Amino acid sequence: MKPETIARLLSLNSTFYQSFGPAFAKTRLRIQPGVRRALQEWVPSGGRWLDLGCGSGALGVEWAASGRQGLYLGIDSSAALLDEARRETQGLATPDLEIRYEPGDLAGDWAANCEACFDGALCFAALHHLPGDELRARVAQQVRVLLPEGGLFIHSNWQFQHSPKLLARVQPWERIGLTDADVQEGDTLLDWRSTLPGQPEQVGLRYVHRFTPEELAHLAALTGFEIVETYESDGQGGRLGHYEVWRAV
């Protein structure tokens, strides 16, 4: 993918989350069932954990409510969502649990601001917003550097092909001045709509990549991970999210 195309898609998503952050946060008030399963089955009660693309703080709230100890560090590029996350988790930290949020762009050198290693990293519904194989590999490599051998990287990605509602929102690339030839297989332009009480409908556009299992297996092997579990969850029919648990090797 050409650098200018990558920049265009990153700008599109950045504009979306900066513009619609408060409205988007209202649609993410609680964690998804697949995230809850990951917490119950793979995340211990203590340790230092990183949450990439943390959004509006729903996971931070759950982290505290479940009695976990150690450090929860959420990173997101949207100032609006980080503000919401801080409000949602205000007062939830304890002497045994530190909750922090820091700005960080996954498309940039976000890992340089991480001061120490982590026991694990989470990235729910964020990796699919990164365009291009090289950028996605760079993020996974940055995560690997921050983890010890055996550390876990747990992430989820949309399977919007299982949702007729989402498929109906697929838009032609020409809406943003691109063509099919500019993007990779699986790259998709989706519109997003929300109506808050007393306000007109808000409409935005987002870039999403639809991963195949083969792509994810290649990405894991390329960046120093082995896949230890995969499962589907979320949405009507329980197939909207594809979850993978990777172990650093």
mmCIF file of C-alpha atoms in Angstrom, residues 23-221:
data_model
loop_
_atom_site.group_PDB
_atom_site.id
_atom_site.type_symbol
_atom_site.label_atom_id
_atom_site.label_comp_id
_atom_site.label_asym_id
_atom_site.label_seq_id
_atom_site.Cartn_x
_atom_site.Cartn_y
_atom_site.Cartn_z
ATOM 1 C CA ALA A 23 -21.249 9.791 20.717
ATOM 2 C CA PHE A 24 -19.152 6.687 20.066
ATOM 3 C CA ALA A 25 -18.476 6.276 23.798
ATOM 4 C CA LYS A 26 -22.228 5.993 24.401
ATOM 5 C CA THR A 27 -22.226 2.816 22.291
ATOM 6 C CA ARG A 28 -19.415 1.222 24.318
ATOM 7 C CA LEU A 29 -20.653 1.426 27.905
ATOM 8 C CA ARG A 30 -19.741 -2.160 28.784
ATOM 9 C CA ILE A 31 -17.253 -4.752 27.662
ATOM 10 C CA GLN A 32 -18.103 -7.337 25.030
ATOM 11 C CA PRO A 33 -18.737 -10.985 25.984
ATOM 12 C CA GLY A 34 -15.544 -12.021 24.222
ATOM 13 C CA VAL A 35 -13.523 -9.547 26.268
ATOM 14 C CA ARG A 36 -15.087 -10.896 29.461
ATOM 15 C CA ARG A 37 -14.123 -14.416 28.429
ATOM 16 C CA ALA A 38 -10.539 -13.305 27.824
ATOM 17 C CA LEU A 39 -10.383 -11.726 31.280
ATOM 18 C CA GLN A 40 -11.801 -14.801 32.965
ATOM 19 C CA GLU A 41 -9.681 -17.361 31.140
ATOM 20 C CA TRP A 42 -6.387 -15.631 30.372
ATOM 21 C CA VAL A 43 -5.782 -12.518 32.461
ATOM 22 C CA PRO A 44 -4.593 -13.183 36.038
ATOM 23 C CA SER A 45 -5.706 -11.103 38.995
ATOM 24 C CA GLY A 46 -2.400 -9.240 39.222
ATOM 25 C CA GLY A 47 0.348 -7.894 37.007
ATOM 26 C CA ARG A 48 1.124 -5.064 34.626
ATOM 27 C CA TRP A 49 -1.190 -4.934 31.624
ATOM 28 C CA LEU A 50 -1.345 -2.680 28.601
ATOM 29 C CA ASP A 51 -4.602 -1.911 26.768
ATOM 30 C CA LEU A 52 -4.031 -0.567 23.250
ATOM 31 C CA GLY A 53 -6.920 1.398 21.799
ATOM 32 C CA CYS A 54 -8.530 1.518 25.242
ATOM 33 C CA GLY A 55 -11.384 3.765 24.149
ATOM 34 C CA SER A 56 -13.772 5.246 26.678
ATOM 35 C CA GLY A 57 -12.805 3.253 29.763
ATOM 36 C CA ALA A 58 -15.254 0.338 29.873
ATOM 37 C CA LEU A 59 -12.428 -2.152 30.340
ATOM 38 C CA GLY A 60 -10.784 -0.013 33.013
ATOM 39 C CA VAL A 61 -14.052 -0.028 34.958
ATOM 40 C CA GLU A 62 -14.291 -3.811 34.657
ATOM 41 C CA TRP A 63 -10.635 -4.165 35.645
ATOM 42 C CA ALA A 64 -11.301 -2.398 38.933
ATOM 43 C CA ALA A 65 -14.662 -4.101 39.541
ATOM 44 C CA SER A 66 -13.071 -7.545 39.225
ATOM 45 C CA GLY A 67 -10.601 -6.767 42.013
ATOM 46 C CA ARG A 68 -7.451 -6.943 39.927
ATOM 47 C CA GLN A 69 -4.160 -5.628 41.251
ATOM 48 C CA GLY A 70 -1.064 -4.157 39.646
ATOM 49 C CA LEU A 71 -1.174 -1.732 36.719
ATOM 50 C CA TYR A 72 -3.748 -1.144 34.020
ATOM 51 C CA LEU A 73 -2.408 1.284 31.395
ATOM 52 C CA GLY A 74 -4.784 2.349 28.647
ATOM 53 C CA ILE A 75 -3.455 3.987 25.476
ATOM 54 C CA ASP A 76 -5.558 5.704 22.829
ATOM 55 C CA SER A 77 -5.061 8.360 20.177
ATOM 56 C CA SER A 78 -8.419 10.044 20.796
ATOM 57 C CA ALA A 79 -8.284 12.816 23.386
ATOM 58 C CA ALA A 80 -12.086 12.748 23.632
ATOM 59 C CA LEU A 81 -12.152 9.043 24.447
ATOM 60 C CA LEU A 82 -9.303 9.370 26.950
ATOM 61 C CA ASP A 83 -11.184 12.156 28.732
ATOM 62 C CA GLU A 84 -14.225 9.901 28.930
ATOM 63 C CA ALA A 85 -12.097 7.003 30.207
ATOM 64 C CA ARG A 86 -10.624 9.125 32.984
ATOM 65 C CA ARG A 87 -14.096 10.254 34.046
ATOM 66 C CA GLU A 88 -15.434 6.707 34.036
ATOM 67 C CA THR A 89 -12.620 5.315 36.198
ATOM 68 C CA GLN A 90 -12.115 8.288 38.501
ATOM 69 C CA GLY A 91 -11.846 7.066 42.079
ATOM 70 C CA LEU A 92 -11.623 3.371 41.153
ATOM 71 C CA ALA A 93 -7.886 2.959 41.751
ATOM 72 C CA THR A 94 -6.831 1.364 45.034
ATOM 73 C CA PRO A 95 -3.534 1.022 46.909
ATOM 74 C CA ASP A 96 -3.117 -2.266 45.024
ATOM 75 C CA LEU A 97 -4.317 -1.109 41.597
ATOM 76 C CA GLU A 98 -3.003 1.749 39.495
ATOM 77 C CA ILE A 99 -5.196 2.876 36.585
ATOM 78 C CA ARG A 100 -3.571 5.195 34.067
ATOM 79 C CA TYR A 101 -4.361 6.545 30.633
ATOM 80 C CA GLU A 102 -1.848 7.956 28.185
ATOM 81 C CA PRO A 103 -2.167 9.363 24.661
ATOM 82 C CA GLY A 104 -0.562 7.205 22.021
ATOM 83 C CA ASP A 105 -0.954 6.664 18.293
ATOM 84 C CA LEU A 106 -0.606 3.017 17.295
ATOM 85 C CA ALA A 107 0.561 4.201 13.890
ATOM 86 C CA GLY A 108 3.456 6.041 15.544
ATOM 87 C CA ASP A 109 6.133 5.344 18.132
ATOM 88 C CA TRP A 110 3.693 4.806 21.001
ATOM 89 C CA ALA A 111 5.890 2.167 22.680
ATOM 90 C CA ALA A 112 8.674 4.683 23.356
ATOM 91 C CA ASN A 113 6.559 6.126 26.174
ATOM 92 C CA CYS A 114 6.169 2.773 27.931
ATOM 93 C CA GLU A 115 8.648 2.785 30.772
ATOM 94 C CA ALA A 116 8.882 -0.926 31.549
ATOM 95 C CA CYS A 117 7.889 -4.403 30.482
ATOM 96 C CA PHE A 118 4.336 -5.649 30.832
ATOM 97 C CA ASP A 119 2.978 -9.074 31.695
ATOM 98 C CA GLY A 120 0.511 -8.846 28.853
ATOM 99 C CA ALA A 121 -1.111 -6.601 26.280
ATOM 100 C CA LEU A 122 -4.677 -6.255 25.060
ATOM 101 C CA CYS A 123 -5.917 -4.753 21.808
ATOM 102 C CA PHE A 124 -9.654 -5.132 21.367
ATOM 103 C CA ALA A 125 -11.209 -3.881 18.119
ATOM 104 C CA ALA A 126 -8.284 -1.623 17.245
ATOM 105 C CA LEU A 127 -5.768 -3.571 15.148
ATOM 106 C CA HIS A 128 -8.254 -3.745 12.277
ATOM 107 C CA HIS A 129 -8.141 0.057 11.984
ATOM 108 C CA LEU A 130 -4.454 0.003 10.965
ATOM 109 C CA PRO A 131 -3.921 -0.016 7.184
ATOM 110 C CA GLY A 132 -1.189 -2.042 5.521
ATOM 111 C CA ASP A 133 0.689 -5.217 6.393
ATOM 112 C CA GLU A 134 3.850 -3.367 7.407
ATOM 113 C CA LEU A 135 2.112 -1.101 9.909
ATOM 114 C CA ARG A 136 0.248 -3.963 11.544
ATOM 115 C CA ALA A 137 3.483 -5.936 11.799
ATOM 116 C CA ARG A 138 5.273 -2.975 13.348
ATOM 117 C CA VAL A 139 2.645 -2.661 16.071
ATOM 118 C CA ALA A 140 2.838 -6.374 16.865
ATOM 119 C CA GLN A 141 6.645 -6.144 17.000
ATOM 120 C CA GLN A 142 6.401 -3.175 19.378
ATOM 121 C CA VAL A 143 4.125 -5.211 21.624
ATOM 122 C CA ARG A 144 6.555 -8.143 21.520
ATOM 123 C CA VAL A 145 9.432 -5.919 22.695
ATOM 124 C CA LEU A 146 7.425 -4.951 25.782
ATOM 125 C CA LEU A 147 6.591 -8.533 26.776
ATOM 126 C CA PRO A 148 8.732 -11.203 28.404
ATOM 127 C CA GLU A 149 8.887 -14.665 26.907
ATOM 128 C CA GLY A 150 5.536 -16.242 27.668
ATOM 129 C CA GLY A 151 3.745 -12.886 27.880
ATOM 130 C CA LEU A 152 0.308 -12.743 26.282
ATOM 131 C CA PHE A 153 -1.025 -10.532 23.512
ATOM 132 C CA ILE A 154 -4.819 -10.841 23.370
ATOM 133 C CA HIS A 155 -6.677 -9.054 20.601
ATOM 134 C CA SER A 156 -9.957 -9.040 18.726
ATOM 135 C CA ASN A 157 -10.935 -7.956 15.248
ATOM 136 C CA TRP A 158 -14.260 -7.413 13.548
ATOM 137 C CA GLN A 159 -15.874 -10.066 11.391
ATOM 138 C CA PHE A 160 -18.411 -7.659 9.962
ATOM 139 C CA GLN A 161 -19.121 -10.063 7.110
ATOM 140 C CA HIS A 162 -21.351 -11.927 9.592
ATOM 141 C CA SER A 163 -23.559 -8.869 10.179
ATOM 142 C CA PRO A 164 -26.075 -7.891 7.473
ATOM 143 C CA LYS A 165 -26.455 -4.540 9.257
ATOM 144 C CA LEU A 166 -22.738 -3.771 8.947
ATOM 145 C CA LEU A 167 -22.496 -5.118 5.407
ATOM 146 C CA ALA A 168 -25.213 -2.658 4.427
ATOM 147 C CA ARG A 169 -22.903 0.128 5.590
ATOM 148 C CA VAL A 170 -20.051 -0.734 3.225
ATOM 149 C CA GLN A 171 -19.238 2.318 1.116
ATOM 150 C CA PRO A 172 -17.360 2.735 -2.187
ATOM 151 C CA TRP A 173 -13.789 3.962 -1.890
ATOM 152 C CA GLU A 174 -14.597 6.779 -4.274
ATOM 153 C CA ARG A 175 -16.366 8.532 -1.376
ATOM 154 C CA ILE A 176 -12.937 9.445 -0.008
ATOM 155 C CA GLY A 177 -11.098 9.797 -3.297
ATOM 156 C CA LEU A 178 -9.665 6.259 -3.506
ATOM 157 C CA THR A 179 -10.327 3.196 -5.647
ATOM 158 C CA ASP A 180 -10.219 -0.560 -5.081
ATOM 159 C CA ALA A 181 -6.752 -0.560 -6.656
ATOM 160 C CA ASP A 182 -5.423 1.681 -3.875
ATOM 161 C CA VAL A 183 -6.249 -0.712 -1.024
ATOM 162 C CA GLN A 184 -5.650 -4.335 -0.081
ATOM 163 C CA GLU A 185 -8.001 -7.296 -0.065
ATOM 164 C CA GLY A 186 -10.125 -7.139 3.069
ATOM 165 C CA ASP A 187 -9.883 -3.356 3.368
ATOM 166 C CA THR A 188 -13.327 -1.828 3.797
ATOM 167 C CA LEU A 189 -14.905 1.610 4.158
ATOM 168 C CA LEU A 190 -17.846 1.593 6.572
ATOM 169 C CA ASP A 191 -20.183 4.358 7.560
ATOM 170 C CA TRP A 192 -21.270 4.854 11.182
ATOM 171 C CA ARG A 193 -24.509 6.386 12.368
ATOM 172 C CA SER A 194 -25.684 7.485 15.785
ATOM 173 C CA THR A 195 -28.566 9.517 17.120
ATOM 174 C CA LEU A 196 -28.427 10.949 20.638
ATOM 175 C CA PRO A 197 -31.570 12.277 22.342
ATOM 176 C CA GLY A 198 -32.406 15.747 21.114
ATOM 177 C CA GLN A 199 -29.686 15.753 18.462
ATOM 178 C CA PRO A 200 -29.673 15.090 14.703
ATOM 179 C CA GLU A 201 -28.212 11.863 13.355
ATOM 180 C CA GLN A 202 -24.424 11.851 13.200
ATOM 181 C CA VAL A 203 -22.718 10.109 10.286
ATOM 182 C CA GLY A 204 -19.045 9.265 9.948
ATOM 183 C CA LEU A 205 -16.740 7.049 7.892
ATOM 184 C CA ARG A 206 -14.162 4.553 9.142
ATOM 185 C CA TYR A 207 -11.543 2.295 7.611
ATOM 186 C CA VAL A 208 -11.614 -1.350 8.749
ATOM 187 C CA HIS A 209 -9.540 -4.336 7.636
ATOM 188 C CA ARG A 210 -11.174 -7.764 7.587
ATOM 189 C CA PHE A 211 -8.516 -10.276 8.610
ATOM 190 C CA THR A 212 -8.368 -13.870 7.446
ATOM 191 C CA PRO A 213 -7.070 -16.592 9.799
ATOM 192 C CA GLU A 214 -4.123 -17.053 7.460
ATOM 193 C CA GLU A 215 -3.185 -13.374 7.713
ATOM 194 C CA LEU A 216 -3.232 -13.481 11.498
ATOM 195 C CA ALA A 217 -1.212 -16.708 11.620
ATOM 196 C CA HIS A 218 1.425 -15.135 9.376
ATOM 197 C CA LEU A 219 1.475 -11.960 11.464
ATOM 198 C CA ALA A 220 1.958 -13.915 14.685
ATOM 199 C CA ALA A 221 4.845 -15.975 13.308
#
